XYZ file of C-alpha atoms in Angstrom:
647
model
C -13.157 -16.997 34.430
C -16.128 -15.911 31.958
C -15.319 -13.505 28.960
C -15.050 -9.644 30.162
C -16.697 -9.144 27.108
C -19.658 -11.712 26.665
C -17.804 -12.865 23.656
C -17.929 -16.807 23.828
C -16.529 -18.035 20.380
C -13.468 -19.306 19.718
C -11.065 -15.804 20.249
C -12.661 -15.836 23.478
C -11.687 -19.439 24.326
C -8.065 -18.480 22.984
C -7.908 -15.724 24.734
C -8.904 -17.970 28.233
C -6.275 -20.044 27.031
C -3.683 -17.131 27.321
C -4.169 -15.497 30.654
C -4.317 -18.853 31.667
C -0.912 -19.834 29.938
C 0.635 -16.405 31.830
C -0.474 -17.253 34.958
C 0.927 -20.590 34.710
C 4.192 -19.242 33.773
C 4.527 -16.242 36.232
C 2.229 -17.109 39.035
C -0.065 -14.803 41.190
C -3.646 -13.903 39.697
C -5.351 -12.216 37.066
C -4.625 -8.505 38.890
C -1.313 -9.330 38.512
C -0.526 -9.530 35.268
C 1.269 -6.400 33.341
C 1.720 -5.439 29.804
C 5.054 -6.812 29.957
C 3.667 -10.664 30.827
C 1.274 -10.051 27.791
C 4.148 -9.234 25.341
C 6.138 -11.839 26.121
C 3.003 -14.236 25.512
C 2.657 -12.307 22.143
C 6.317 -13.536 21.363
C 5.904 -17.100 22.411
C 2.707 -17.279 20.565
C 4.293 -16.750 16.580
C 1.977 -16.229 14.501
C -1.262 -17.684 15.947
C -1.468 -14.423 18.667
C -4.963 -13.416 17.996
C -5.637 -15.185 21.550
C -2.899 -13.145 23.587
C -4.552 -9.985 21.839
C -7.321 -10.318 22.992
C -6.544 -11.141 26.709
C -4.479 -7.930 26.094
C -7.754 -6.156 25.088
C -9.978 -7.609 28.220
C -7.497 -6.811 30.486
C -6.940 -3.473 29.185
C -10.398 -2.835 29.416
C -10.771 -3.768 33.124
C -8.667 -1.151 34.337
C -5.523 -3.518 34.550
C -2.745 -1.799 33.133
C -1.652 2.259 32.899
C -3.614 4.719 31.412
C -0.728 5.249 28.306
C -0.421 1.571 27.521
C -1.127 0.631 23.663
C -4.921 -0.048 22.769
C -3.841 -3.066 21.338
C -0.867 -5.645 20.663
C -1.777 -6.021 17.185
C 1.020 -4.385 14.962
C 2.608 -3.702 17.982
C 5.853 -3.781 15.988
C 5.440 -0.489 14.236
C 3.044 1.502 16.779
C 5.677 2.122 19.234
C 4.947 5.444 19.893
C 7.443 8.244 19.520
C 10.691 7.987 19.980
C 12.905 11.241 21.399
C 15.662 13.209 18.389
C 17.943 11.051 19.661
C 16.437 7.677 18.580
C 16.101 9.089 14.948
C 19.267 9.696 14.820
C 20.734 7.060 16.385
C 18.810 4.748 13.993
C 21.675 5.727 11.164
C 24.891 4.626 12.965
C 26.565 7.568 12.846
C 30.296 7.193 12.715
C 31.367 11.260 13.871
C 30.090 11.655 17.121
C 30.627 15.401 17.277
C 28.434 15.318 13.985
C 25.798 13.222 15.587
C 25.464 15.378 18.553
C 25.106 18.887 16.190
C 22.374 16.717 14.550
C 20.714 15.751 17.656
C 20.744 19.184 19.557
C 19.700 20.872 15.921
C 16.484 18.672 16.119
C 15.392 18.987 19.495
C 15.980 23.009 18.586
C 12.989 22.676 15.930
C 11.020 19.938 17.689
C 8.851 22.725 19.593
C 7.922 23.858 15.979
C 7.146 20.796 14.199
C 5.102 18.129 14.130
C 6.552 14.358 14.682
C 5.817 13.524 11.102
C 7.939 16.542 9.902
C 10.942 15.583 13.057
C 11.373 12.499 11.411
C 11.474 13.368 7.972
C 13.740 15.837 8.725
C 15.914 13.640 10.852
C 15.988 11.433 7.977
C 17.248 13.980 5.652
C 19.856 15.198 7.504
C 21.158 11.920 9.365
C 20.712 9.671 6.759
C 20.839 10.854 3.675
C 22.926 13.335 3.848
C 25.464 12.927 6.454
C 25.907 9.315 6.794
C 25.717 9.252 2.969
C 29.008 11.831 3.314
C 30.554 9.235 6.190
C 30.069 6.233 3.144
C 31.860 7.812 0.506
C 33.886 10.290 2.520
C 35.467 8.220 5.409
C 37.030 10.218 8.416
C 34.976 13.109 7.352
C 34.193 15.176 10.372
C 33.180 18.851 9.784
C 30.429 20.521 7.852
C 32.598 22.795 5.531
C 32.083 20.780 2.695
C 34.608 21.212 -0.499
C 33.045 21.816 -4.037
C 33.976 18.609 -5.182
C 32.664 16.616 -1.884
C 29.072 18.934 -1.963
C 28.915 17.964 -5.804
C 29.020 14.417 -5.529
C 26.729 14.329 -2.868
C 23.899 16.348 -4.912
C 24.492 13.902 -7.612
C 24.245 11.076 -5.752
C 21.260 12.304 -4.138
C 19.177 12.698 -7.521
C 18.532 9.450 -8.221
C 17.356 6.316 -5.971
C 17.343 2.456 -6.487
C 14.196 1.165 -5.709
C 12.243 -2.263 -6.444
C 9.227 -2.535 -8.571
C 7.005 -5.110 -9.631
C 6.889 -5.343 -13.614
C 3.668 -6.395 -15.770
C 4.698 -9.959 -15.952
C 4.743 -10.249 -11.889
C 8.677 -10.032 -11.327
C 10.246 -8.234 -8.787
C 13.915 -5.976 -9.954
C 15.520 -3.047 -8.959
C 15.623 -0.081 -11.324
C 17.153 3.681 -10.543
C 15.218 6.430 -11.148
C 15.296 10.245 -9.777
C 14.358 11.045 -6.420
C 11.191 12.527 -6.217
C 12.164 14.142 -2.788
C 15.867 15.914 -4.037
C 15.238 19.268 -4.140
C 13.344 19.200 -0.450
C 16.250 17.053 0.878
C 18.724 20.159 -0.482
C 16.091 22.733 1.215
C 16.791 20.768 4.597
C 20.301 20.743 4.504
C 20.346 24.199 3.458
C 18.067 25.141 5.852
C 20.039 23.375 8.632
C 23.653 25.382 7.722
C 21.468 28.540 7.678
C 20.163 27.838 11.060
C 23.350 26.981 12.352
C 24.849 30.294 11.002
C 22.413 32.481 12.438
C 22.227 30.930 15.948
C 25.798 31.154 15.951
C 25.461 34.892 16.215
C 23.260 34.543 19.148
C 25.044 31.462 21.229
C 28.747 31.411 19.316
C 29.853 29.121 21.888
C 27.116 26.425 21.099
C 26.918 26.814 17.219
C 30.087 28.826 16.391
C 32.260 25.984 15.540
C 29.597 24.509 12.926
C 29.042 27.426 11.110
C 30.307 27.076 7.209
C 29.767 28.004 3.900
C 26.423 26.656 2.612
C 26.710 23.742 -0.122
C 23.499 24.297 -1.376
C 22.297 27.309 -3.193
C 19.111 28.527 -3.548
C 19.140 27.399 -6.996
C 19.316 23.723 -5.831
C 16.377 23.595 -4.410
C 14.115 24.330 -6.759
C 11.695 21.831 -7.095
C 9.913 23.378 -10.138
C 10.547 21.079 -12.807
C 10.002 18.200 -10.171
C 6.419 19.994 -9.845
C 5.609 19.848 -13.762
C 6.511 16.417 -13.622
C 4.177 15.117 -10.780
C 1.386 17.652 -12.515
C 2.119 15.726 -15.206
C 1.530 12.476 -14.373
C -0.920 13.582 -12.205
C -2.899 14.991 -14.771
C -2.192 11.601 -16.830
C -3.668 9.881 -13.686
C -6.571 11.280 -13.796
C -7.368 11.159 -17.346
C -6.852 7.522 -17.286
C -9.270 7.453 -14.572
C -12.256 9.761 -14.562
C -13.563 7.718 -17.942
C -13.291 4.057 -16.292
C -15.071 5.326 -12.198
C -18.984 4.359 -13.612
C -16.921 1.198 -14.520
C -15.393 0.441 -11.012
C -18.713 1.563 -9.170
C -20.812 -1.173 -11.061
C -18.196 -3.664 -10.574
C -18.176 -2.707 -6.729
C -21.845 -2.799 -6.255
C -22.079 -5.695 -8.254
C -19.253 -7.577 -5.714
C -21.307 -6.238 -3.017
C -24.737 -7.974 -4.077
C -23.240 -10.811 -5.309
C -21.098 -11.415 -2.050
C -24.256 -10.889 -0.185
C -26.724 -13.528 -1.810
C -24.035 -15.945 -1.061
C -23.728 -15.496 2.642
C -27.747 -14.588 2.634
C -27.477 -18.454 0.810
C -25.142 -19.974 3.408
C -27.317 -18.474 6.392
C -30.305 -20.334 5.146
C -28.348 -23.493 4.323
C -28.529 -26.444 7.332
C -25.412 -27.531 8.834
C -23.872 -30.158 6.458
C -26.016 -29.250 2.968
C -24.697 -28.250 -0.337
C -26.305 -25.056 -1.923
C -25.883 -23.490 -5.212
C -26.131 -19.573 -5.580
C -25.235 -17.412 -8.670
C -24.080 -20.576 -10.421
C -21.815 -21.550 -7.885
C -22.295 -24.661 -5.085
C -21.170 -24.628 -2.084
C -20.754 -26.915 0.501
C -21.597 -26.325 4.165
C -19.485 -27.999 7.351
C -21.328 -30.139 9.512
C -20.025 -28.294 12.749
C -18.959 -24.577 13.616
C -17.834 -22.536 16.588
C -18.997 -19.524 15.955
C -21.305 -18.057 18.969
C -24.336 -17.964 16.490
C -23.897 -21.772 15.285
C -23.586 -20.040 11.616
C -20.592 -20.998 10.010
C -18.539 -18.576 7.808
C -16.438 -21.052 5.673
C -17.409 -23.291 2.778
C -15.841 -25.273 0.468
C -16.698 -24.979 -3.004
C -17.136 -27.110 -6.197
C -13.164 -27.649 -6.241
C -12.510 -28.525 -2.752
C -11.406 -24.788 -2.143
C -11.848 -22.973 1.281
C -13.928 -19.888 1.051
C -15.065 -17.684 3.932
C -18.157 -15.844 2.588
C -18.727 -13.541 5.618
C -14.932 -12.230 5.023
C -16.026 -12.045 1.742
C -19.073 -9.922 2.032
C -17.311 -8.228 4.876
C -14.477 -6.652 2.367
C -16.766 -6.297 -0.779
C -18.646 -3.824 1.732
C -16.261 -1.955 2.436
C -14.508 -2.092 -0.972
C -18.038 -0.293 -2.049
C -17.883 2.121 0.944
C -14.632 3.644 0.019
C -15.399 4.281 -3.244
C -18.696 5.680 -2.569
C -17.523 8.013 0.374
C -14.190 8.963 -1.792
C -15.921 10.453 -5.092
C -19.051 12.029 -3.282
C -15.990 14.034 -1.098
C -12.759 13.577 -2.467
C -11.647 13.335 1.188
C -8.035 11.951 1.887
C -7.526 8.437 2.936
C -6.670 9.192 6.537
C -9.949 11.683 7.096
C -11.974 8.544 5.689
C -10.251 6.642 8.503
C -11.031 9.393 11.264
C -14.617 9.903 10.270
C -17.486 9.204 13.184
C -20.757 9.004 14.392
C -20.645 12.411 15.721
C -18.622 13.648 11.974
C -22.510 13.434 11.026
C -24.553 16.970 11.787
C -26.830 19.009 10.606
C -27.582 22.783 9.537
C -31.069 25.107 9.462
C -30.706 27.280 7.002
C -31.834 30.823 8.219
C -33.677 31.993 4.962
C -36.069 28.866 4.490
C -35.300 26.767 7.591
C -34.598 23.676 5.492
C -32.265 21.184 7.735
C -29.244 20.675 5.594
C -26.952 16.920 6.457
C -23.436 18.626 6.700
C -20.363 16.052 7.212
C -17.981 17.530 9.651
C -14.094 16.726 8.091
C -11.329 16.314 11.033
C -8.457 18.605 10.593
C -5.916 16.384 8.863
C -3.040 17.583 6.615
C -3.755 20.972 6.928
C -5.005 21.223 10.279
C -8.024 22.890 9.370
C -11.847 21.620 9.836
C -14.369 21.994 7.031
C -17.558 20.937 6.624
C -19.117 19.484 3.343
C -22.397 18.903 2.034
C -24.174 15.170 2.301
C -25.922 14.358 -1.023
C -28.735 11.904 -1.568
C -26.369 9.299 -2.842
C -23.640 9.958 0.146
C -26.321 9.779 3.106
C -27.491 6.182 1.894
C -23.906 5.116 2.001
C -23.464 6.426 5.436
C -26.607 4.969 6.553
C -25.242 2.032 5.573
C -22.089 2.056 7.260
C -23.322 3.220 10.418
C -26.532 0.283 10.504
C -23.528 -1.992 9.822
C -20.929 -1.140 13.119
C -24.158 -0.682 15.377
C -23.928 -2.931 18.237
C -26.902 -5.058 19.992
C -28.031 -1.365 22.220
C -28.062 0.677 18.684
C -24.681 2.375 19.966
C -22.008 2.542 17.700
C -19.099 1.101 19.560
C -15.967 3.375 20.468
C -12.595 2.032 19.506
C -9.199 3.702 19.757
C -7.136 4.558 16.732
C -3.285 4.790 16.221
C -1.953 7.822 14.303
C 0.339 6.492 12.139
C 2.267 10.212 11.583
C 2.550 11.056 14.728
C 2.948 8.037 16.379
C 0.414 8.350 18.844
C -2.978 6.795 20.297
C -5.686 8.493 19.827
C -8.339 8.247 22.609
C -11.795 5.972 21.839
C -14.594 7.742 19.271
C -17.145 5.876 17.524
C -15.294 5.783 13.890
C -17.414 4.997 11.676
C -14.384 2.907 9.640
C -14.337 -0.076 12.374
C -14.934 -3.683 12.213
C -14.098 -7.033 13.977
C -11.090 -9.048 13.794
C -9.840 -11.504 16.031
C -12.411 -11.263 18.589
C -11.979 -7.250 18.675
C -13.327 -4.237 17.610
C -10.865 -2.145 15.953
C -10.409 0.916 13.187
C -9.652 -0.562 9.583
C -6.171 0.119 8.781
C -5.327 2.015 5.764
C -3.825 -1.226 4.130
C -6.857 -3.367 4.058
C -8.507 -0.215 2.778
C -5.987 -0.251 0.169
C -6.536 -4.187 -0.405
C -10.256 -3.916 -0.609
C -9.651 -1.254 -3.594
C -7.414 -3.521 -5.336
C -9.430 -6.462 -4.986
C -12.104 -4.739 -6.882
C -10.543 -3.377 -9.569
C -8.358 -6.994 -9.914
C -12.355 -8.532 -10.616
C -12.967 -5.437 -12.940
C -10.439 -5.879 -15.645
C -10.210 -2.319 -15.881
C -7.273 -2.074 -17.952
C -5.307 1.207 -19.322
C -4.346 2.139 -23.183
C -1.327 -0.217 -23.077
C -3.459 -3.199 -22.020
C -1.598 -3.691 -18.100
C -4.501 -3.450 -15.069
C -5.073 -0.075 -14.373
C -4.852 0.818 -10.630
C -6.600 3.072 -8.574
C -5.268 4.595 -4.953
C -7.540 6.562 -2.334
C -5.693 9.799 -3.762
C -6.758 9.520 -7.461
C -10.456 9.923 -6.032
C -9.630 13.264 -4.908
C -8.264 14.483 -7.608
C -11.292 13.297 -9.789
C -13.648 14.963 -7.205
C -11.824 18.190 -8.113
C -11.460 17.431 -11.746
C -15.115 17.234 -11.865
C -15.952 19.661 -9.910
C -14.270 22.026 -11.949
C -15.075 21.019 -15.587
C -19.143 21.156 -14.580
C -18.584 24.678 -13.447
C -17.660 25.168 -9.535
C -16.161 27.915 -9.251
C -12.161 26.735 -8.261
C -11.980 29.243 -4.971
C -15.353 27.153 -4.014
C -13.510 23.592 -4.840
C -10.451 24.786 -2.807
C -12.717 25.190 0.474
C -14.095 21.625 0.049
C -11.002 20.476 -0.607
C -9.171 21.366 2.505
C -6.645 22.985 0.840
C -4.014 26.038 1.747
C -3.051 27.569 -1.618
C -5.679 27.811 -4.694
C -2.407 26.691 -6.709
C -2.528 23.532 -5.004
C -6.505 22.780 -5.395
C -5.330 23.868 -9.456
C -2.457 21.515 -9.369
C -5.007 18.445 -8.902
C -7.611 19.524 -11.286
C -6.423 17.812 -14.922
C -8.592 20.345 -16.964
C -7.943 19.331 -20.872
C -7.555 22.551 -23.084
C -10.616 22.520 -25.314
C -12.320 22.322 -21.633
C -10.550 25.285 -20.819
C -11.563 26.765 -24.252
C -15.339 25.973 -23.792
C -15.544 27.336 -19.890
C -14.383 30.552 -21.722
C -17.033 30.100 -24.536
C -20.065 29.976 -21.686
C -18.073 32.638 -19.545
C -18.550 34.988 -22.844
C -22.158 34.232 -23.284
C -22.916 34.433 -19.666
C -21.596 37.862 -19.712
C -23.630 38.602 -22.862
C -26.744 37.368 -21.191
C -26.680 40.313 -18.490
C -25.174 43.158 -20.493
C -27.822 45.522 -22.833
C -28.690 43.706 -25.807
C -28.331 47.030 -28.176
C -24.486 46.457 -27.022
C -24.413 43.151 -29.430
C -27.043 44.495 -32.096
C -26.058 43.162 -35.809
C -24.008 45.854 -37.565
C -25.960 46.642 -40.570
C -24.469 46.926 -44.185
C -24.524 50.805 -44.300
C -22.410 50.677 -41.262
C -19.472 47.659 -42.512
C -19.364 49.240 -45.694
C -18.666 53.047 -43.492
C -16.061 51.307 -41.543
C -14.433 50.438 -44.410
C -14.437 53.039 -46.106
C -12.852 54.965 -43.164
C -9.637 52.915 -43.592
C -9.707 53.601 -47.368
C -9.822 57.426 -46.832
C -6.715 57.028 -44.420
C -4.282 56.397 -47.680
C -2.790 59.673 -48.284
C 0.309 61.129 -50.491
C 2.700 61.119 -47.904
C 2.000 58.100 -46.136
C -1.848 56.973 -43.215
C -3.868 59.044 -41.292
C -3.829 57.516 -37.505
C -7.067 59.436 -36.381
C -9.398 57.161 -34.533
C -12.588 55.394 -36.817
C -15.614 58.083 -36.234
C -13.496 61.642 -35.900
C -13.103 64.173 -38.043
C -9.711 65.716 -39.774
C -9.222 68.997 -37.353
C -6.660 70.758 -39.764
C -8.869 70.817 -42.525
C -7.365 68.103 -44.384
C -3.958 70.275 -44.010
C -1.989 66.726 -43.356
C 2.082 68.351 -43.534
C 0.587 70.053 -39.975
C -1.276 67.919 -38.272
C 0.603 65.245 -36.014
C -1.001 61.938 -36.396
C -0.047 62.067 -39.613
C 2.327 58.539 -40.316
C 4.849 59.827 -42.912
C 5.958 56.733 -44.817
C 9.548 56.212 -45.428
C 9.155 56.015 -49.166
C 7.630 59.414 -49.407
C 10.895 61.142 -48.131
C 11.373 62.433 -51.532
C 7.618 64.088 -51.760
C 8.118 65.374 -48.431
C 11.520 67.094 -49.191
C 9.740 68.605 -52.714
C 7.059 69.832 -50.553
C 9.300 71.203 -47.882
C 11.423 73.009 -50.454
C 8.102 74.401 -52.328
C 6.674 76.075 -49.255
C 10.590 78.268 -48.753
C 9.790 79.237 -52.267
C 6.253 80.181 -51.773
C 7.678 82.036 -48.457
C 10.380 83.783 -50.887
C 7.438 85.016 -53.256
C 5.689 86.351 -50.754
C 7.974 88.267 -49.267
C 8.961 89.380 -52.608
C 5.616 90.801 -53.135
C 4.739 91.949 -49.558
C 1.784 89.165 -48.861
C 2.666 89.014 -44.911
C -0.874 86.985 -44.420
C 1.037 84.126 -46.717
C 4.004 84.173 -45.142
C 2.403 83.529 -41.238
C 0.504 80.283 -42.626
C 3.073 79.071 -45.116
C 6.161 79.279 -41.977
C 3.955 77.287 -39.939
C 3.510 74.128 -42.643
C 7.150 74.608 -43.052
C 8.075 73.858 -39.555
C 6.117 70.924 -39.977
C 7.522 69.611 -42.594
C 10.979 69.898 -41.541
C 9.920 68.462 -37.944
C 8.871 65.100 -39.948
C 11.891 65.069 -41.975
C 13.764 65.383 -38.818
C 11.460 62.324 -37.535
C 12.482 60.060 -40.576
C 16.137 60.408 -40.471
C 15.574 60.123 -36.685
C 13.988 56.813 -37.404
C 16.528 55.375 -40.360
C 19.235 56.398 -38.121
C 18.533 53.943 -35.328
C 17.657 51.372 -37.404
C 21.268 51.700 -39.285
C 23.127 51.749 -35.925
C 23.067 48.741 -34.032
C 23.696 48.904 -30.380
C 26.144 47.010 -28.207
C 24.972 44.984 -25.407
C 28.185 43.444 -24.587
C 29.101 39.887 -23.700
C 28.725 39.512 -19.365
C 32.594 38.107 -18.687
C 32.115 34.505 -17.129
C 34.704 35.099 -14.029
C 32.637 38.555 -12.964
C 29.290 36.233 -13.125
C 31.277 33.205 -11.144
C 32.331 36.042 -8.810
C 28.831 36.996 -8.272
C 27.472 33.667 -7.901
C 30.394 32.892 -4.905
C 29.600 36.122 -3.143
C 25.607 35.043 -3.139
C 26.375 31.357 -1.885
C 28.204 32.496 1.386
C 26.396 32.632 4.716
């Protein structure tokens, strides 16, 4: 039997070498074998199964097994597909079955509303670390009304985590820290009882029995100071980071070349030689079964085993992820899902320019967007795409595995694909992630305490926005090519420093300067200053300022006890009260000797005077008399805080 394929190296002989091996051990003929008779070859091979893959693959191909079998065996372990409410519950060994049920039938009730991802994560919330949490420290405990004490321990357990970490020097310990995911653990659960409570009024026969007071308030899950901690360090992240990318993206191209003129070296080297390239030499085996009869594996000046072509291979993409990552600040798994056909172009209407566009899968969010291909980002597609084209100029279509959702996706020509083990397949996010860190290990890019400073597919997005930002796109603008929901959210990744934020405002003023009349900004001449000055002078007065606006004149005729923007100053009570009791004599006099034109004016200014006398003792009364607030009695406020946590 010749390879379905054409492939004739050594997978392919392996591969022979399998459906051979199942025949032997099952009997009938190659139409007869079924996924089942391929996975138990998969087991019985360890860890050498690249050969019963790829049988898996041929046969796949040809038609032999159902339409919804897996693409592939490889990682078959954790591609299992999805698994019903049931299963992610069950994986917590419940010990209340009444408990486990309510669980069960609460998940299947949201399932029609949520995406897998968000089932299990939810399942995990409420299964495991909440209720089988309870069944550890509470055993026998079998209803959801929870007492104070129970729902308190449980919240404090919950806040904090033991996890292992890796420290500078290389060891592995454990360490507890606080739970990044608390407060949306306490949403779930809270969320859950509130369900439960209002479905109860519908179906009280179902949910009745379950309904009970809520253990978590509203005020538990807030995740606000959570949030200024991960903007934090986000922030922190970022400003580690933006100064040392030109660093990394020398240090990647330079891997790149350098990786290449050695396999360019070993391609041009016979069968047996030694060859030296970029200092190094290299020696070449005398045989090789690779179809082309070029090998892929030296040895070097020590004896060491080298395989140049995987070399080149993840120096490639290594440079390809960081290129496509800070020319779109893209998420890890929309770098993954890109293709051939993510790759089209626009006419603009006005001049009729074609314009590259790169067409983003929905993702998180669910929503498409399009972004623009520079210069720099077309050559780096180019690249990729002359790299995965096969022998016809097609690019080859290989199916991917949603690792969220648990499901295969059918074959597209992804533009992230490569071979391995005599197959074509998408490039996993982990090598992705190796590649990354095998470049910056060779860079020596280090942060200000002197440890290696990492970088993950995420920190390029939130440069991309950073930068974005700082060299003036507008942030409504950098939320669009971001993908994102909420402008808060394109904000919360942009690590803007506050004299940045101080010079955008700077150039925002002048801008607005630029396109306003210039006779608005004119220099104010001497004459001017020195008249605005002087108005502030004339304002002093016997009995305290004049408040009328810079530019007006005095209506009253400089008759201050009437007019009422006069500001009476406390310490001219006494002059106001001498003036107040001249004017009742003058009013006396003049009634005395019959001078009624007098007496009209003069009663006027005395109203006014006693009105602002009446204003000042106003005034020094409520500043002598403090007021009462009162102290809010701590029972009344418990009270109220009881009445707003039942259901």
């Amino acid at each position: 039997m010749g390879s379905p394929t054409g492939h004739n190296g050594r997978y392919a002989s392996e591969a022979l070498k399998a459906i051979a091996q199942i025949i032997a051990a099952y009997g009938g003929t190659v139409q007869d074998i079924t996924v089942g008779d391929c996975l138990s070859r998969l087991q019985a091979s360890g860890r050498d199964s690249r050969g019963a893959r790829l049988a898996y693959v041929w046969l796949r191909n040809l038609g032999q097994f159902p339409p919804n079998a897996p693409a592939t065996l490889a990682n078959i372990e954790i591609r299992g597909g999805q698994v019903s409410p049931a299963d992610l519950v069950d994986r917590y060994n419940l010990q209340c079955r009444p408990v486990r049920d309510l669980i069960v039938d609460y998940l299947t009730e949201r399932q029609p509303s949520l995406d897998y991802a968000s089932l299990n994560k939810l399942s995990t919330s409420l299964a495991s670390l909440f209720w089988a949490d309870l069944e550890q420290h509470h055993p026998g405990i079998d209803s959801l009304h929870l007492v104070a004490e129970t729902s308190t321990a449980w919240k404090a357990r919950l806040a904090t985590e033991t996890v292992r970490k890796r420290g500078p020097d290389g060891t592995v310990g454990t360490i507890t820290e606080p739970r990044a995911s608390a407060h949306t653990v306490k949403q779930a659960v809270r969320a859950f009882y509130l369900d439960i409570a209002h479905w109860a009024l519908d179906e009280p026969e179902r949910w009745g029995r379950w309904a009970a007071p809520v253990p978590v308030s509203e005020a538990d899950c807030s995740g606000k100071k959570n949030e200024q901690r991960q903007k934090s360090r986000s922030n922190q992240r970022t400003r580690e980071r933006l100064p040392q990318l030109p660093a990394l993206i020398r240090v990647a191209d330079r891997r790149l070349k350098d990786a290449r003129a050695r396999l360019d070296a070993l391609n041009a080297a016979p069968l047996g030689s030694t060859f030296t390239v970029l200092g190094e030499t290299f020696t070449v085996p005398k045989t090789t079964q690779q179809a082309n009869g070029r090998p892929l594996t030296v040895r070097d000046a020590q004896r060491r085993r080298r395989e140049l072509g995987f070399e080149e291979k993840w120096a490639f993409w290594a440079w390809a992820t960081i290129e496509i990552l800070r020319h779109t600040g893209i998420r890890i798994e929309e770098l993954r899902e890109l293709g051939h056909h993510s790759i089209i172009s626009y006419k603009l209407p006005t001049t009729g320019d074609i314009v590259p566009l790169l067409q983003i899968a929905p993702s998180k969010t669910d929503q498409e967007r399009l972004l623009l291909v520079t210069p720099e980002l077309a050559d780096v597609l180019s690249a990729v795409i002359s790299r995965i084209r096969s022998s016809d100029g097609a690019v080859p279509l290989v199916p991917s595995y949603d690792g969220h959702e648990k499901v295969w996706n059918p074959p597209m020509p992804l533009l992230y694909q490569w071979r391995a083990g005599g197959e074509t397949r998408q490039i996993s996010d982990r090598t992705i992630r190796l590649a990354l860190h095998e470049t910056l290990r060779e860079s020596g890019i280090t942060d200000a305490s002197g440890n290696p400073l990492d970088f993950h597919p995420h920190d390029f997005r939130r440069i991309f926005i950073t930068d974005a930002i700082l060299n003036g796109l507008p942030p409504h603008i950098a939320q669009v090519i971001a993908g994102h929901n909420n402008i808060n959210t394109t904000m919360g990744y942009a690590a803007i420093y506050p004299t940045d934020a101080i010079e955008a405002h700077q150039a925002f003023i002048a801008r607005r300067r630029a396109i306003r009349p210039p006779e608005e900004y004119r220099a104010v001449t001497p004459e001017e200053w020195q008249d605005f000055l002087g108005h502030f002078e004339r304002r002093k007065l016997a009995l305290g300022d004049c408040g009328r606006a810079y530019g007006t004149d005095c209506i009253h005729e400089h008759a201050c006890v009437r007019c009422p923007v006069l500001i009476v100053s406390p310490a001219e009570r006494p002059r106001l009260v001498e003036i107040r009791d001249n004017l009742a004599d003058r009013i006396a006099e003049a009634e005395r000797e019959g001078w009624l034109g007098e007496i009209e004016g003069l009663s006027v200014s005395l109203a006014a005077a006693e009105e602002k006398l009446t204003q000042l003792d106003a005034q020094q009364e409520r500043r002598d008399t403090p007021v009462f607030l009162g102290i809010p009695a701590f029972d009344q406020f418990a009270a109220r805080t009881s009445d707003v946590q039942e259901p």
